[in-house]
Amino acid sequence: MKCVMTRSAVPSTTRVNSVSIRAEVINPEIRKTEDKVVDSVVVSELAKPLTPYCRCWRSGTFPLCDGSHVKHNKATGDNVGPLLLKKPKE
Amino acid sequence: MKCVMTRSAVPSTTRVNSVSIRAEVINPEIRKTEDKVVDSVVVSELAKPLTPYCRCWRSGTFPLCDGSHVKHNKATGDNVGPLLLKKPKE
């Protein structure tokens, strides 16, 4: 996959200066019918001492992490990882 | 920005079948010296009733959300949003 700038459909006088270098979506598939994918965690309801939440938008168990960032990082050279919610034993 | 498949530099016998459709990094700038950006939250230490955490990798206050997903969503047509950590009043 190689990304190239195509300007044929864009009037150069009006939009070229505002072209974004990184215009790609980061969420290709998750809940695309929603305007904005927001999730809530009531932290008192966390069952386990450690719960990883996805930040790579590739998890099959989103919003939870399933380790899919490993494949994404290998494929792209990226370095994303999850947010770990920790609930110390009381 | 238009993405096109280019195979000229890739031997078709060895790699074409493994070409990823979406090979872009989702984190262009945050802590790129780290192999994997993982953050931890000890939920008992959350100060506020509601704390949004970034999942768009564009926040100036990462790992916290600063609302940058709004700009990213507008620029790309994406629909990402934060993870909200909620700590009900005791």
PDB file of C-alpha atoms in Angstrom:
ATOM      1  CA  MET A   1       0.000   0.000   0.000  1.00  0.00           C
ATOM      2  CA  LYS A   2       1.416   3.348  -0.979  1.00  0.00           C
ATOM      3  CA  CYS A   3      -0.360   6.621  -0.461  1.00  0.00           C
ATOM      4  CA  VAL A   4      -0.009   9.354  -3.018  1.00  0.00           C
ATOM      5  CA  MET A   5      -1.409  12.837  -3.162  1.00  0.00           C
ATOM      6  CA  THR A   6      -3.894  13.260  -5.969  1.00  0.00           C
ATOM      7  CA  ARG A   7      -4.921  16.784  -6.774  1.00  0.00           C
ATOM      8  CA  SER A   8      -6.887  16.325  -9.963  1.00  0.00           C
ATOM      9  CA  ALA A   9     -10.249  16.653  -8.263  1.00  0.00           C
ATOM     10  CA  VAL A  10      -9.200  19.447  -5.945  1.00  0.00           C
ATOM     11  CA  PRO A  11      -8.947  23.039  -7.146  1.00  0.00           C
ATOM     12  CA  SER A  12      -5.372  23.955  -6.272  1.00  0.00           C
ATOM     13  CA  THR A  13      -6.259  27.512  -5.397  1.00  0.00           C
ATOM     14  CA  THR A  14      -8.686  26.564  -2.683  1.00  0.00           C
ATOM     15  CA  ARG A  15      -7.582  23.438  -0.916  1.00  0.00           C
ATOM     16  CA  VAL A  16      -3.992  22.434  -1.563  1.00  0.00           C
ATOM     17  CA  ASN A  17      -2.686  24.443   1.368  1.00  0.00           C
ATOM     18  CA  SER A  18      -5.000  22.633   3.757  1.00  0.00           C
ATOM     19  CA  VAL A  19      -4.269  19.100   2.600  1.00  0.00           C
ATOM     20  CA  SER A  20      -3.503  16.960   5.614  1.00  0.00           C
ATOM     21  CA  ILE A  21      -0.403  14.812   5.540  1.00  0.00           C
ATOM     22  CA  ARG A  22      -2.156  12.082   7.530  1.00  0.00           C
ATOM     23  CA  ALA A  23      -5.772  11.894   6.471  1.00  0.00           C
ATOM     24  CA  GLU A  24      -6.366   8.229   7.170  1.00  0.00           C
ATOM     25  CA  VAL A  25      -9.001   6.938   9.519  1.00  0.00           C
ATOM     26  CA  ILE A  26      -7.608   5.032  12.475  1.00  0.00           C
ATOM     27  CA  ASN A  27     -10.797   3.053  12.998  1.00  0.00           C
ATOM     28  CA  PRO A  28     -11.628   1.185   9.793  1.00  0.00           C
ATOM     29  CA  GLU A  29     -14.363  -1.106  11.108  1.00  0.00           C
ATOM     30  CA  ILE A  30     -15.590  -0.686  14.678  1.00  0.00           C
ATOM     31  CA  ARG A  31     -19.178   0.599  15.153  1.00  0.00           C
ATOM     32  CA  LYS A  32     -19.049   2.741  12.032  1.00  0.00           C
ATOM     33  CA  THR A  33     -22.760   3.532  12.308  1.00  0.00           C
ATOM     34  CA  GLU A  34     -21.986   5.661  15.374  1.00  0.00           C
ATOM     35  CA  ASP A  35     -20.971   9.304  14.965  1.00  0.00           C
ATOM     36  CA  LYS A  36     -18.359   8.902  17.688  1.00  0.00           C
ATOM     37  CA  VAL A  37     -17.326   5.720  19.459  1.00  0.00           C
ATOM     38  CA  VAL A  38     -17.172   6.569  23.163  1.00  0.00           C
ATOM     39  CA  ASP A  39     -17.084   3.929  25.879  1.00  0.00           C
ATOM     40  CA  SER A  40     -17.488   4.235  29.618  1.00  0.00           C
ATOM     41  CA  VAL A  41     -16.009   2.187  32.423  1.00  0.00           C
ATOM     42  CA  VAL A  42     -17.401   2.451  35.931  1.00  0.00           C
ATOM     43  CA  VAL A  43     -14.147   1.649  37.629  1.00  0.00           C
ATOM     44  CA  SER A  44     -15.776   0.270  40.769  1.00  0.00           C
ATOM     45  CA  GLU A  45     -17.294  -2.459  38.596  1.00  0.00           C
ATOM     46  CA  LEU A  46     -13.995  -3.751  37.235  1.00  0.00           C
ATOM     47  CA  ALA A  47     -13.873  -7.437  38.053  1.00  0.00           C
ATOM     48  CA  LYS A  48     -10.185  -8.171  37.683  1.00  0.00           C
ATOM     49  CA  PRO A  49      -7.037  -6.591  39.151  1.00  0.00           C
ATOM     50  CA  LEU A  50      -5.854  -5.733  35.620  1.00  0.00           C
ATOM     51  CA  THR A  51      -8.054  -4.953  32.614  1.00  0.00           C
ATOM     52  CA  PRO A  52      -6.448  -3.833  29.340  1.00  0.00           C
ATOM     53  CA  TYR A  53      -8.475  -1.527  27.089  1.00  0.00           C
ATOM     54  CA  CYS A  54      -7.890  -1.259  23.346  1.00  0.00           C
ATOM     55  CA  ARG A  55      -6.344   1.848  21.784  1.00  0.00           C
ATOM     56  CA  CYS A  56      -5.457   0.338  18.393  1.00  0.00           C
ATOM     57  CA  TRP A  57      -9.028   0.011  17.076  1.00  0.00           C
ATOM     58  CA  ARG A  58      -8.313  -3.493  15.826  1.00  0.00           C
ATOM     59  CA  SER A  59      -9.523  -5.564  18.778  1.00  0.00           C
ATOM     60  CA  GLY A  60     -12.137  -8.224  18.229  1.00  0.00           C
ATOM     61  CA  THR A  61     -13.316  -7.583  21.787  1.00  0.00           C
ATOM     62  CA  PHE A  62     -13.373  -3.789  21.603  1.00  0.00           C
ATOM     63  CA  PRO A  63     -13.415  -1.756  23.856  1.00  0.00           C
ATOM     64  CA  LEU A  64     -11.316  -4.421  25.562  1.00  0.00           C
ATOM     65  CA  CYS A  65      -7.834  -5.276  24.294  1.00  0.00           C
ATOM     66  CA  ASP A  66      -7.337  -8.665  22.672  1.00  0.00           C
ATOM     67  CA  GLY A  67      -3.698  -8.162  21.717  1.00  0.00           C
ATOM     68  CA  SER A  68      -4.436  -7.134  18.115  1.00  0.00           C
ATOM     69  CA  HIS A  69      -2.054  -4.166  18.476  1.00  0.00           C
ATOM     70  CA  VAL A  70       0.815  -6.681  18.151  1.00  0.00           C
ATOM     71  CA  LYS A  71      -0.234  -7.592  14.605  1.00  0.00           C
ATOM     72  CA  HIS A  72      -0.915  -3.941  13.732  1.00  0.00           C
ATOM     73  CA  ASN A  73       2.484  -2.851  15.054  1.00  0.00           C
ATOM     74  CA  LYS A  74       4.294  -5.575  13.112  1.00  0.00           C
ATOM     75  CA  ALA A  75       2.438  -4.783   9.890  1.00  0.00           C
ATOM     76  CA  THR A  76       2.987  -1.026  10.027  1.00  0.00           C
ATOM     77  CA  GLY A  77       5.989  -0.343  12.267  1.00  0.00           C
ATOM     78  CA  ASP A  78       3.671   1.393  14.689  1.00  0.00           C
ATOM     79  CA  ASN A  79       4.113   1.331  18.489  1.00  0.00           C
ATOM     80  CA  VAL A  80       0.621   1.491  19.950  1.00  0.00           C
ATOM     81  CA  GLY A  81      -0.509  -0.385  23.020  1.00  0.00           C
ATOM     82  CA  PRO A  82      -3.417  -0.648  25.435  1.00  0.00           C
ATOM     83  CA  LEU A  83      -4.496   1.321  28.464  1.00  0.00           C
ATOM     84  CA  LEU A  84      -4.220  -0.859  31.550  1.00  0.00           C
ATOM     85  CA  LEU A  85      -6.801  -0.323  34.272  1.00  0.00           C
ATOM     86  CA  LYS A  86      -5.475  -1.494  37.601  1.00  0.00           C
ATOM     87  CA  LYS A  87      -7.586  -2.212  40.627  1.00  0.00           C
ATOM     88  CA  PRO A  88      -5.332  -3.056  43.567  1.00  0.00           C
ATOM     89  CA  LYS A  89      -6.563  -5.686  46.007  1.00  0.00           C
ATOM     90  CA  GLU A  90      -8.352  -4.052  48.919  1.00  0.00           C
TER      91      GLU A  90
ATOM     92  CA  MET B   1      -5.139  11.648  -0.227  1.00  0.00           C
ATOM     93  CA  LYS B   2      -5.805   8.554  -2.225  1.00  0.00           C
ATOM     94  CA  CYS B   3      -4.370   5.161  -1.459  1.00  0.00           C
ATOM     95  CA  VAL B   4      -3.389   2.841  -4.253  1.00  0.00           C
ATOM     96  CA  MET B   5      -1.841  -0.578  -4.254  1.00  0.00           C
ATOM     97  CA  THR B   6       1.659  -0.559  -5.696  1.00  0.00           C
ATOM     98  CA  ARG B   7       3.353  -3.844  -6.334  1.00  0.00           C
ATOM     99  CA  SER B   8       6.359  -2.804  -8.321  1.00  0.00           C
ATOM    100  CA  ALA B   9       8.760  -3.048  -5.364  1.00  0.00           C
ATOM    101  CA  VAL B  10       7.261  -6.227  -3.989  1.00  0.00           C
ATOM    102  CA  PRO B  11       8.067  -9.623  -5.496  1.00  0.00           C
ATOM    103  CA  SER B  12       4.639 -10.936  -6.352  1.00  0.00           C
ATOM    104  CA  THR B  13       5.556 -14.512  -5.595  1.00  0.00           C
ATOM    105  CA  THR B  14       6.488 -13.832  -2.012  1.00  0.00           C
ATOM    106  CA  ARG B  15       4.524 -10.971  -0.587  1.00  0.00           C
ATOM    107  CA  VAL B  16       1.470  -9.968  -2.549  1.00  0.00           C
ATOM    108  CA  ASN B  17      -0.762 -12.359  -0.689  1.00  0.00           C
ATOM    109  CA  SER B  18       0.223 -10.769   2.627  1.00  0.00           C
ATOM    110  CA  VAL B  19      -0.161  -7.116   1.620  1.00  0.00           C
ATOM    111  CA  SER B  20      -2.209  -5.312   4.213  1.00  0.00           C
ATOM    112  CA  ILE B  21      -5.062  -3.168   3.027  1.00  0.00           C
ATOM    113  CA  ARG B  22      -4.496  -0.691   5.837  1.00  0.00           C
ATOM    114  CA  ALA B  23      -0.815  -0.406   6.546  1.00  0.00           C
ATOM    115  CA  GLU B  24      -0.738   3.075   8.044  1.00  0.00           C
ATOM    116  CA  VAL B  25       0.442   3.818  11.551  1.00  0.00           C
ATOM    117  CA  ILE B  26      -2.232   5.216  13.826  1.00  0.00           C
ATOM    118  CA  ASN B  27       0.261   6.909  16.138  1.00  0.00           C
ATOM    119  CA  PRO B  28       2.382   9.308  14.098  1.00  0.00           C
ATOM    120  CA  GLU B  29       4.086  11.171  16.954  1.00  0.00           C
ATOM    121  CA  ILE B  30       3.533  10.028  20.532  1.00  0.00           C
ATOM    122  CA  ARG B  31       6.558   8.527  22.374  1.00  0.00           C
ATOM    123  CA  LYS B  32       7.986   7.007  19.207  1.00  0.00           C
ATOM    124  CA  THR B  33      11.180   6.016  21.028  1.00  0.00           C
ATOM    125  CA  GLU B  34       9.165   3.379  22.920  1.00  0.00           C
ATOM    126  CA  ASP B  35       8.646  -0.074  21.402  1.00  0.00           C
ATOM    127  CA  LYS B  36       5.047  -0.072  22.614  1.00  0.00           C
ATOM    128  CA  VAL B  37       3.157   2.757  24.272  1.00  0.00           C
ATOM    129  CA  VAL B  38       1.337   1.232  27.234  1.00  0.00           C
ATOM    130  CA  ASP B  39      -0.143   3.309  30.050  1.00  0.00           C
ATOM    131  CA  SER B  40      -1.500   2.270  33.413  1.00  0.00           C
ATOM    132  CA  VAL B  41      -4.213   3.817  35.529  1.00  0.00           C
ATOM    133  CA  VAL B  42      -4.610   2.823  39.162  1.00  0.00           C
ATOM    134  CA  VAL B  43      -8.317   3.434  39.281  1.00  0.00           C
ATOM    135  CA  SER B  44      -8.402   4.116  43.029  1.00  0.00           C
ATOM    136  CA  GLU B  45      -6.182   7.129  42.365  1.00  0.00           C
ATOM    137  CA  LEU B  46      -8.513   8.809  39.893  1.00  0.00           C
ATOM    138  CA  ALA B  47      -9.185  12.291  41.248  1.00  0.00           C
ATOM    139  CA  LYS B  48     -12.319  13.242  39.348  1.00  0.00           C
ATOM    140  CA  PRO B  49     -15.717  11.567  38.829  1.00  0.00           C
ATOM    141  CA  LEU B  50     -15.058  11.463  35.077  1.00  0.00           C
ATOM    142  CA  THR B  51     -11.674  11.175  33.362  1.00  0.00           C
ATOM    143  CA  PRO B  52     -11.513  10.772  29.565  1.00  0.00           C
ATOM    144  CA  TYR B  53      -8.550   8.829  28.122  1.00  0.00           C
ATOM    145  CA  CYS B  54      -7.327   9.314  24.568  1.00  0.00           C
ATOM    146  CA  ARG B  55      -7.814   6.632  21.899  1.00  0.00           C
ATOM    147  CA  CYS B  56      -7.096   8.809  18.841  1.00  0.00           C
ATOM    148  CA  TRP B  57      -3.338   9.203  19.426  1.00  0.00           C
ATOM    149  CA  ARG B  58      -3.543  12.924  18.683  1.00  0.00           C
ATOM    150  CA  SER B  59      -3.959  14.327  22.210  1.00  0.00           C
ATOM    151  CA  GLY B  60      -1.510  16.920  23.437  1.00  0.00           C
ATOM    152  CA  THR B  61      -2.090  15.557  26.948  1.00  0.00           C
ATOM    153  CA  PHE B  62      -1.782  11.854  26.097  1.00  0.00           C
ATOM    154  CA  PRO B  63      -2.701   9.440  27.663  1.00  0.00           C
ATOM    155  CA  LEU B  64      -5.467  11.830  28.670  1.00  0.00           C
ATOM    156  CA  CYS B  65      -7.999  13.073  26.123  1.00  0.00           C
ATOM    157  CA  ASP B  66      -7.845  16.738  25.127  1.00  0.00           C
ATOM    158  CA  GLY B  67     -10.601  16.610  22.521  1.00  0.00           C
ATOM    159  CA  SER B  68      -8.223  16.232  19.554  1.00  0.00           C
ATOM    160  CA  HIS B  69     -10.365  13.384  18.192  1.00  0.00           C
ATOM    161  CA  VAL B  70     -12.858  16.037  17.053  1.00  0.00           C
ATOM    162  CA  LYS B  71     -10.323  17.547  14.653  1.00  0.00           C
ATOM    163  CA  HIS B  72      -9.147  14.102  13.518  1.00  0.00           C
ATOM    164  CA  ASN B  73     -12.724  12.943  12.875  1.00  0.00           C
ATOM    165  CA  LYS B  74     -13.534  16.073  10.865  1.00  0.00           C
ATOM    166  CA  ALA B  75     -10.354  15.811   8.799  1.00  0.00           C
ATOM    167  CA  THR B  76     -10.731  12.133   7.954  1.00  0.00           C
ATOM    168  CA  GLY B  77     -14.397  11.178   8.355  1.00  0.00           C
ATOM    169  CA  ASP B  78     -13.398   8.890  11.191  1.00  0.00           C
ATOM    170  CA  ASN B  79     -15.547   8.262  14.285  1.00  0.00           C
ATOM    171  CA  VAL B  80     -13.137   7.661  17.142  1.00  0.00           C
ATOM    172  CA  GLY B  81     -13.658   8.876  20.685  1.00  0.00           C
ATOM    173  CA  PRO B  82     -12.218   8.532  24.173  1.00  0.00           C
ATOM    174  CA  LEU B  83     -12.580   5.963  26.919  1.00  0.00           C
ATOM    175  CA  LEU B  84     -14.375   7.530  29.869  1.00  0.00           C
ATOM    176  CA  LEU B  85     -13.326   6.360  33.320  1.00  0.00           C
ATOM    177  CA  LYS B  86     -16.106   6.939  35.801  1.00  0.00           C
ATOM    178  CA  LYS B  87     -15.686   6.955  39.539  1.00  0.00           C
ATOM    179  CA  PRO B  88     -19.090   7.321  41.187  1.00  0.00           C
ATOM    180  CA  LYS B  89     -19.283   9.362  44.369  1.00  0.00           C
ATOM    181  CA  GLU B  90     -18.990   7.126  47.409  1.00  0.00           C
TER     182      GLU B  90
END
